[in-house]
Structure formats: C-alpha cells, structure tokens
Coordinates of C-alpha atoms in Angstrom, one line a residue:
X1 CA 2.9 27.6 -2.4
X2 CA 6.5 28.1 -3.6
X3 CA 8.3 24.9 -4.0
X4 CA 12.1 24.9 -4.0
X5 CA 13.6 22.2 -6.3
X6 CA 16.0 20.1 -4.3
X7 CA 19.3 19.0 -5.9
X8 CA 19.5 15.2 -6.3
X9 CA 21.6 13.0 -4.1
X10 CA 21.0 14.3 -0.6
X11 CA 17.6 13.7 0.7
X12 CA 16.8 11.2 3.5
X13 CA 13.7 9.2 3.1
X14 CA 11.7 11.3 5.5
X15 CA 12.8 14.4 3.7
X16 CA 11.8 12.9 0.3
X17 CA 8.2 12.3 1.7
X18 CA 8.1 15.9 2.9
X19 CA 9.3 17.1 -0.4
X20 CA 6.8 15.0 -2.3
X21 CA 3.9 16.3 -0.2
X22 CA 4.8 19.9 -1.0
X23 CA 4.2 19.0 -4.6
X24 CA 1.2 16.7 -4.4
X25 CA -0.9 17.8 -1.4
X26 CA -2.1 21.2 -2.9
X27 CA -3.2 19.3 -6.1
X28 CA -4.7 16.4 -4.3
X29 CA -6.7 18.8 -2.0
X30 CA -7.9 20.7 -5.1
X31 CA -9.1 17.6 -6.8
X32 CA -10.9 16.3 -3.7
X33 CA -12.6 19.7 -3.3
X34 CA -14.4 19.0 -6.5
X35 CA -16.5 16.2 -4.9
X36 CA -20.0 16.8 -3.5
X37 CA -19.8 18.0 0.0
X38 CA -20.8 14.7 1.7
X39 CA -18.3 12.6 -0.3
X40 CA -15.6 15.3 0.3
X41 CA -16.2 15.0 4.0
X42 CA -15.6 11.3 4.1
X43 CA -12.6 11.4 2.0
X44 CA -10.9 14.2 4.0
X45 CA -11.7 12.2 7.1
X46 CA -10.2 9.0 5.6
X47 CA -7.0 10.7 4.4
X48 CA -6.6 12.4 7.8
X49 CA -7.3 16.1 6.9
X50 CA -10.1 16.5 9.4
X51 CA -12.1 14.6 12.0
X52 CA -15.6 13.2 11.7
X53 CA -16.9 16.8 12.4
X54 CA -14.7 18.3 9.7
X55 CA -12.5 20.0 12.2
X56 CA -8.9 20.1 10.9
X57 CA -6.4 17.6 12.3
X58 CA -2.7 17.0 11.9
X59 CA -0.4 14.0 11.5
X60 CA -3.2 11.5 10.8
X61 CA -2.4 10.6 7.0
X62 CA -0.2 7.9 5.7
X63 CA 3.3 8.2 4.4
X64 CA 2.2 8.7 0.8
X65 CA 4.8 6.4 -0.7
X66 CA 3.3 5.9 -4.0
X67 CA 3.2 9.6 -5.1
X68 CA 6.7 10.1 -3.9
X69 CA 7.8 7.2 -6.1
X70 CA 6.1 8.7 -9.1
X71 CA 7.7 12.1 -8.6
X72 CA 11.2 10.5 -8.0
X73 CA 10.8 8.2 -11.2
X74 CA 10.1 11.3 -13.3
X75 CA 13.2 13.0 -12.2
X76 CA 15.2 9.7 -12.4
X77 CA 14.7 9.7 -16.2
X78 CA 15.5 13.4 -16.6
X79 CA 12.0 15.0 -16.2
X80 CA 10.8 17.2 -13.5
X81 CA 8.6 16.6 -10.5
X82 CA 5.9 19.2 -11.4
X83 CA 5.4 17.4 -14.8
X84 CA 4.6 14.2 -12.9
X85 CA 2.2 15.7 -10.3
X86 CA -1.0 14.5 -12.2
X87 CA 0.6 10.9 -12.1
X88 CA 1.4 11.1 -8.4
X89 CA -2.1 12.4 -7.6
X90 CA -3.7 9.7 -9.6
X91 CA -1.9 6.8 -7.9
X92 CA -2.6 8.3 -4.5
X93 CA -6.3 8.5 -5.3
X94 CA -6.4 4.9 -6.5
X95 CA -4.5 3.8 -3.3
X96 CA -7.1 5.5 -1.0
X97 CA -9.9 4.1 -3.2
X98 CA -8.5 0.6 -2.5
X99 CA -8.1 1.3 1.3
X100 CA -11.7 2.5 1.7
X101 CA -12.9 -0.6 0.1
X102 CA -10.5 -3.0 1.7
X103 CA -11.5 -1.7 5.1
X104 CA -15.2 -2.5 4.4
X105 CA -14.4 -6.0 2.9
X106 CA -12.0 -7.0 5.7
X107 CA -14.1 -5.6 8.5
X108 CA -11.2 -3.6 9.8
X109 CA -12.4 -1.0 12.4
X110 CA -9.1 0.9 12.9
X111 CA -6.7 2.7 10.4
X112 CA -4.0 5.1 11.3
X113 CA -5.0 5.1 15.1
X114 CA -8.7 6.0 14.5
X115 CA -11.9 4.5 13.4
X116 CA -12.1 3.5 9.8
X117 CA -14.4 5.6 7.5
X118 CA -17.1 2.9 7.2
X119 CA -17.5 2.7 11.0
X120 CA -18.1 6.4 11.1
X121 CA -20.1 7.1 7.9
X122 CA -21.6 3.6 7.1
X123 CA -20.6 1.0 4.7
X124 CA -22.4 2.4 1.7
X125 CA -21.0 5.9 2.0
X126 CA -17.5 4.5 2.4
X127 CA -17.9 2.4 -0.7
X128 CA -19.2 5.4 -2.8
X129 CA -16.4 7.5 -1.5
X130 CA -14.0 5.0 -2.7
X131 CA -15.7 4.9 -6.1
X132 CA -15.5 8.6 -6.4
X133 CA -11.8 8.5 -5.8
X134 CA -11.2 5.9 -8.5
X135 CA -13.2 8.1 -10.9
X136 CA -11.2 11.2 -10.0
X137 CA -7.9 9.3 -10.6
X138 CA -8.9 8.7 -14.2
X139 CA -10.1 12.3 -14.6
X140 CA -6.9 13.7 -13.3
X141 CA -4.8 11.9 -16.0
X142 CA -7.3 12.5 -18.7
X143 CA -7.4 16.2 -18.2
X144 CA -3.7 16.8 -17.5
X145 CA -2.9 17.7 -21.0
X146 CA 0.4 15.8 -20.8
X147 CA 1.6 13.9 -23.9
X148 CA 1.9 10.7 -21.9
X149 CA -1.7 10.9 -20.6
X150 CA -3.3 8.3 -22.9
X151 CA -0.7 5.8 -22.2
X152 CA -0.9 6.7 -18.5
X153 CA -4.6 5.9 -18.5
X154 CA -4.0 2.6 -20.0
X155 CA -1.2 1.8 -17.4
X156 CA -3.4 2.9 -14.6
X157 CA -6.4 1.0 -15.8
X158 CA -4.3 -2.2 -16.1
X159 CA -2.9 -1.8 -12.6
X160 CA -6.4 -1.2 -11.2
X161 CA -7.6 -4.4 -12.9
X162 CA -4.7 -6.3 -11.3
X163 CA -5.5 -4.7 -7.9
X164 CA -9.2 -5.6 -8.0
X165 CA -8.3 -9.2 -9.2
X166 CA -5.9 -9.5 -6.3
X167 CA -8.4 -8.3 -3.8
X168 CA -10.9 -10.7 -5.1
X169 CA -8.5 -13.6 -4.8
X170 CA -7.7 -12.4 -1.3
X171 CA -11.3 -12.7 -0.4
X172 CA -11.5 -16.1 -1.9
X173 CA -8.4 -17.4 -0.1
X174 CA -9.8 -16.4 3.2
X175 CA -12.8 -18.6 2.7
X176 CA -10.6 -21.8 1.9
X177 CA -8.9 -24.2 4.2
X178 CA -6.1 -25.1 1.8
X179 CA -4.1 -22.3 0.1
X180 CA -0.7 -22.9 -1.4
X181 CA 2.2 -20.4 -1.4
X182 CA 2.3 -19.6 -5.2
X183 CA -1.2 -18.6 -5.4
X184 CA -0.8 -16.5 -2.2
X185 CA 2.2 -14.8 -3.7
X186 CA 0.2 -14.1 -7.0
X187 CA -2.6 -12.5 -4.9
X188 CA 0.0 -10.1 -3.3
X189 CA 1.6 -9.3 -6.6
X190 CA -1.8 -8.1 -7.9
X191 CA -3.2 -6.6 -4.7
X192 CA -0.1 -4.5 -3.7
X193 CA 2.8 -4.8 -6.1
X194 CA 0.9 -3.8 -9.2
X195 CA 0.1 -0.3 -8.0
X196 CA 3.6 0.4 -6.7
X197 CA 4.9 -0.7 -10.0
X198 CA 2.3 1.6 -11.8
X199 CA 3.4 4.6 -9.6
X200 CA 7.0 4.2 -10.8
X201 CA 6.0 3.6 -14.4
X202 CA 3.6 6.5 -14.6
X203 CA 6.1 8.8 -13.1
X204 CA 8.7 7.7 -15.5
X205 CA 6.3 8.1 -18.5
X206 CA 5.4 11.5 -17.4
X207 CA 9.0 12.4 -17.0
X208 CA 9.6 11.5 -20.6
X209 CA 11.5 8.2 -20.0
X210 CA 12.2 5.7 -22.7
X211 CA 10.1 2.5 -23.0
X212 CA 13.0 0.5 -21.4
X213 CA 13.2 3.0 -18.5
X214 CA 9.5 2.8 -17.8
X215 CA 9.7 -1.0 -17.9
X216 CA 12.7 -1.2 -15.5
X217 CA 11.2 1.2 -13.1
X218 CA 7.9 -0.6 -13.2
X219 CA 9.9 -3.8 -12.2
X220 CA 11.6 -1.9 -9.4
X221 CA 8.3 -0.8 -8.0
X222 CA 6.7 -4.2 -8.3
X223 CA 9.5 -6.0 -6.5
X224 CA 9.4 -3.3 -4.0
X225 CA 5.7 -3.7 -3.6
X226 CA 5.9 -7.4 -2.9
X227 CA 8.7 -6.8 -0.3
X228 CA 6.4 -4.2 1.2
X229 CA 3.6 -6.8 1.4
X230 CA 5.8 -9.1 3.3
X231 CA 6.8 -6.4 5.7
X232 CA 3.0 -5.3 6.1
X233 CA 2.1 -9.0 6.8
X234 CA 4.7 -9.3 9.5
X235 CA 3.5 -6.1 11.1
X236 CA 0.0 -7.4 10.9
X237 CA 1.1 -10.2 13.4
X238 CA 4.1 -8.7 15.3
X239 CA 3.8 -5.0 14.7
X240 CA 3.7 -2.4 17.5
X241 CA 0.3 -0.9 17.8
X242 CA 1.6 2.6 18.4
X243 CA 3.3 2.4 15.0
X244 CA 0.8 0.4 13.0
X245 CA -2.4 1.8 14.4
X246 CA -4.0 -1.6 14.8
X247 CA -4.0 -4.1 17.6
X248 CA -1.2 -6.6 18.0
X249 CA -2.0 -9.9 16.2
X250 CA -4.7 -8.2 14.3
X251 CA -4.3 -10.3 11.3
X252 CA -4.4 -13.5 13.4
X253 CA -7.7 -12.5 15.1
X254 CA -9.2 -12.2 11.7
X255 CA -7.5 -15.4 10.7
X256 CA -6.2 -13.9 7.5
X257 CA -4.1 -16.0 5.1
X258 CA -1.2 -13.7 4.8
X259 CA 2.2 -14.6 3.3
X260 CA 4.0 -15.7 6.5
X261 CA 0.8 -17.6 7.6
X262 CA 0.5 -19.5 4.4
X263 CA 4.2 -20.4 4.4
X264 CA 3.7 -21.8 8.0
X265 CA 0.5 -23.6 7.0
X266 CA 2.4 -25.3 4.1
X267 CA 5.6 -25.9 6.1
X268 CA 4.8 -29.6 6.8
X269 CA 6.0 -29.0 10.4
X270 CA 4.1 -29.8 13.7
X271 CA 3.8 -26.1 14.4
X272 CA 2.2 -25.6 10.9
X273 CA -0.3 -28.3 11.8
X274 CA -1.1 -26.6 15.2
X275 CA -1.6 -23.4 13.4
X276 CA -4.1 -25.0 11.0
X277 CA -6.1 -26.3 14.0
X278 CA -6.3 -22.8 15.4
X279 CA -7.3 -21.4 12.0
X280 CA -10.1 -24.0 11.5
X281 CA -11.9 -23.7 14.8
X282 CA -15.3 -22.1 14.7
X283 CA -15.1 -19.8 17.7
X284 CA -13.2 -16.5 17.7
X285 CA -9.6 -16.6 18.7
X286 CA -8.9 -15.6 22.2
X287 CA -6.0 -13.3 23.2
X288 CA -4.1 -16.5 24.2
X289 CA -5.0 -18.3 21.0
X290 CA -3.7 -15.3 18.9
X291 CA -0.5 -15.3 20.9
X292 CA -0.1 -18.9 20.4
X293 CA -0.7 -18.6 16.7
X294 CA 1.9 -16.0 16.4
X295 CA 4.4 -18.4 18.1
X296 CA 3.4 -21.2 15.7
X297 CA 3.9 -19.0 12.5
X298 CA 7.4 -18.3 13.8
X299 CA 8.1 -21.9 14.8
X300 CA 6.9 -23.1 11.5
X301 CA 9.4 -20.8 9.7
X302 CA 6.7 -18.3 8.3
X303 CA 8.3 -15.3 10.1
X304 CA 11.9 -16.0 8.9
X305 CA 10.8 -16.9 5.4
X306 CA 8.9 -13.6 4.9
X307 CA 11.8 -11.7 6.4
X308 CA 14.2 -13.3 4.0
X309 CA 11.9 -12.9 1.0
X310 CA 11.5 -9.1 1.8
X311 CA 15.3 -8.8 1.8
X312 CA 15.7 -10.7 -1.4
X313 CA 13.0 -8.7 -3.1
X314 CA 14.5 -5.4 -1.9
X315 CA 17.9 -6.5 -3.5
X316 CA 16.1 -7.4 -6.8
X317 CA 14.3 -4.0 -6.8
X318 CA 17.6 -2.2 -6.6
X319 CA 19.1 -4.2 -9.4
X320 CA 16.0 -3.2 -11.6
X321 CA 16.6 0.4 -10.5
X322 CA 20.3 0.3 -11.7
X323 CA 19.0 -1.2 -15.0
X324 CA 16.9 1.8 -15.5
X325 CA 20.1 4.0 -15.8
X326 CA 18.7 6.9 -13.6
X327 CA 20.2 10.2 -14.3
X328 CA 19.0 11.5 -10.9
X329 CA 17.3 10.5 -7.7
X330 CA 18.8 7.0 -7.5
X331 CA 19.9 7.6 -3.9
X332 CA 16.6 8.9 -2.9
X333 CA 14.7 5.9 -4.6
X334 CA 17.0 3.5 -2.8
X335 CA 16.5 5.4 0.6
X336 CA 12.6 5.2 0.1
X337 CA 12.9 1.5 -0.8
X338 CA 14.8 0.8 2.3
X339 CA 12.3 2.8 4.4
X340 CA 9.2 0.9 3.2
X341 CA 10.9 -2.4 3.9
X342 CA 12.0 -1.8 7.4
X343 CA 10.5 -4.2 9.9
X344 CA 10.5 -1.6 12.8
X345 CA 8.0 0.8 11.3

C-alpha cells in the first residue's frame, strides 16, 4: 500500500484516524497473521476483521486512538510516522489484550454492537488470545531494530504493570461497599491513563524526541486518558446504545463503581444515600431501578462532577502538549484529544 505523507496542520480528527490506519493496519494484520490459526481467528473476530465464521466484515473495529497518538507524537518531535509504526502496533496489541481480559472479568457480553469474544469462543480461549497479543506487543518492539526499542520495552512493560494493577484494583473495588474517590481515581489512572500516556511517550521516543519531550507527551496522554475514563464512565450510564454498542445504564446494572458513581456515593447527599441502598441490595437491578440509579447519580452531583473533571483534564493535557514544544501535529493532537473527550460519542 502506498501511503501519502500528509502535511501537518490540516487534518480533522476523523481524517487523522483514517491516516493512522493506513500506516498501522497492514503491520497489525501481518503480526496477527503469525498467530496459530485458532488464536488468529479469535483475535480477528475481536478486532472486527471478520465474523465468528471468519467471513470478512467492515466497520466493526474501534477508533484505534492509541496508535494514532503514537504516530502523531513521533511527528510532533520531528520524526516520521513510519518510524513509529512498531510503537503504534505494540500499544494497539496491548489495548486489545486488555479488552479481551476485561470483558471476561467484567462479564460483559457485548462490545462494538456484537457478542464479546468470550461469549463466542469461550472464556479460556479469550484469555489465551489476550495473552498472545501481549506477547506479540513485546515481540514487535524487540524485533523492530529501532534505537529506542530497549527503552520502549521498559516503557511498555511499566505501563502494562500499571494497567494490570489498575484492573486488579477495579475488581477489588467492586467487591467493597465503601470506596473513596481518591482510590477510584488512582485505579482509573493505572487502568486507562497509563496506556494512553505510554502511547504518546513511545511514539515520541521512536520519533527521536528528547527526554523532556517524551515526558511532556506522556503527561499529555495520561491527562487525556483520565479525561477519557470520565467520559467512558458517563457513557456507561447515559450513552446512546447505537453509539456505545452497549445497553443504556449498562454500568449500573453491573453496579460498577465508576468515577461518577463513586463521587455520588461519597457526596453526603440524600441522593447519594439512596444510590447506596440500590447498590447494596442483593437482587439484580430492574430497569426501573437502573433508571432511578442514574437519576440519583445525577442528583448527587456525580454526573456534573465527572463532566467538569473531563473538561479540566482536557485543558491540563493541552498545557502539557504545549510544554513539549511540538514542531508538527499539534493541531491534530488537540483535535484527537477533543474527539475522545466528547460526551456525544
């Protein structure tokens, strides 16, 4: 495939994602093709390349935000997107490893408008497919031949360690009645923000950026990642199923302790107390219960707080981007940041 280099400054966020896919998808498919047939089948289904019978499909994949951030970060420090393709592929492999495992642990039965991989191929197979992707991510960096590969491996390994710690903390929080807001925020920083920060830092490293630039772009990605988690948590309660691919109030049916929920539970309001009663009952929430829980989260201030936090974190991320002194792609990085923190996705 011939890829035309696009001059900086003019791409919209959707155009950036299409441009990124031109670079990343061929390399990602080539890496996945090295897997044993059964695991390749599961992974291809999970990422939306084909259906459960391996018939090609279109439009089923996610936005692939993380690889786009890696490529843009490389160009922001004066490098080229092709140089950063191994970094972009690695972070996308890690992201999908985490999604395969998360769906199993959370019991989620739907992702991107169709059944999750574990419901189709079984729990064990989905876990093994995720393990295979994590292994591939490290292999891609280790065999890239890039001067930044060794540092990149350390950076990615540290991010994965935080991601796993965050997921472990998340599982623990769901089993407890009392959860405070700072520990919920720390969980989100590890579970979500660490990998977005790593995507930006890896891209900058593979683009030849200075230590200071890598650090500022990592901070940009981490602030953006936490903002993204606030948005994702809001969508888990109030999101349009046609856009999210999940039922409305899905996080409430599962009684997940997400950021707006924990803010509401710790609000000291009557609405927060009412939400706690619903969350502590033994029987599953009915449709009416879930609707009432959403009203209580809003009444207790959880919805407004998460919205304000997302906006503040977006502003913080853009300050960090400015501190990195980007020589290119600043406009595209800002456009992508605003895309992922929109509440109407």
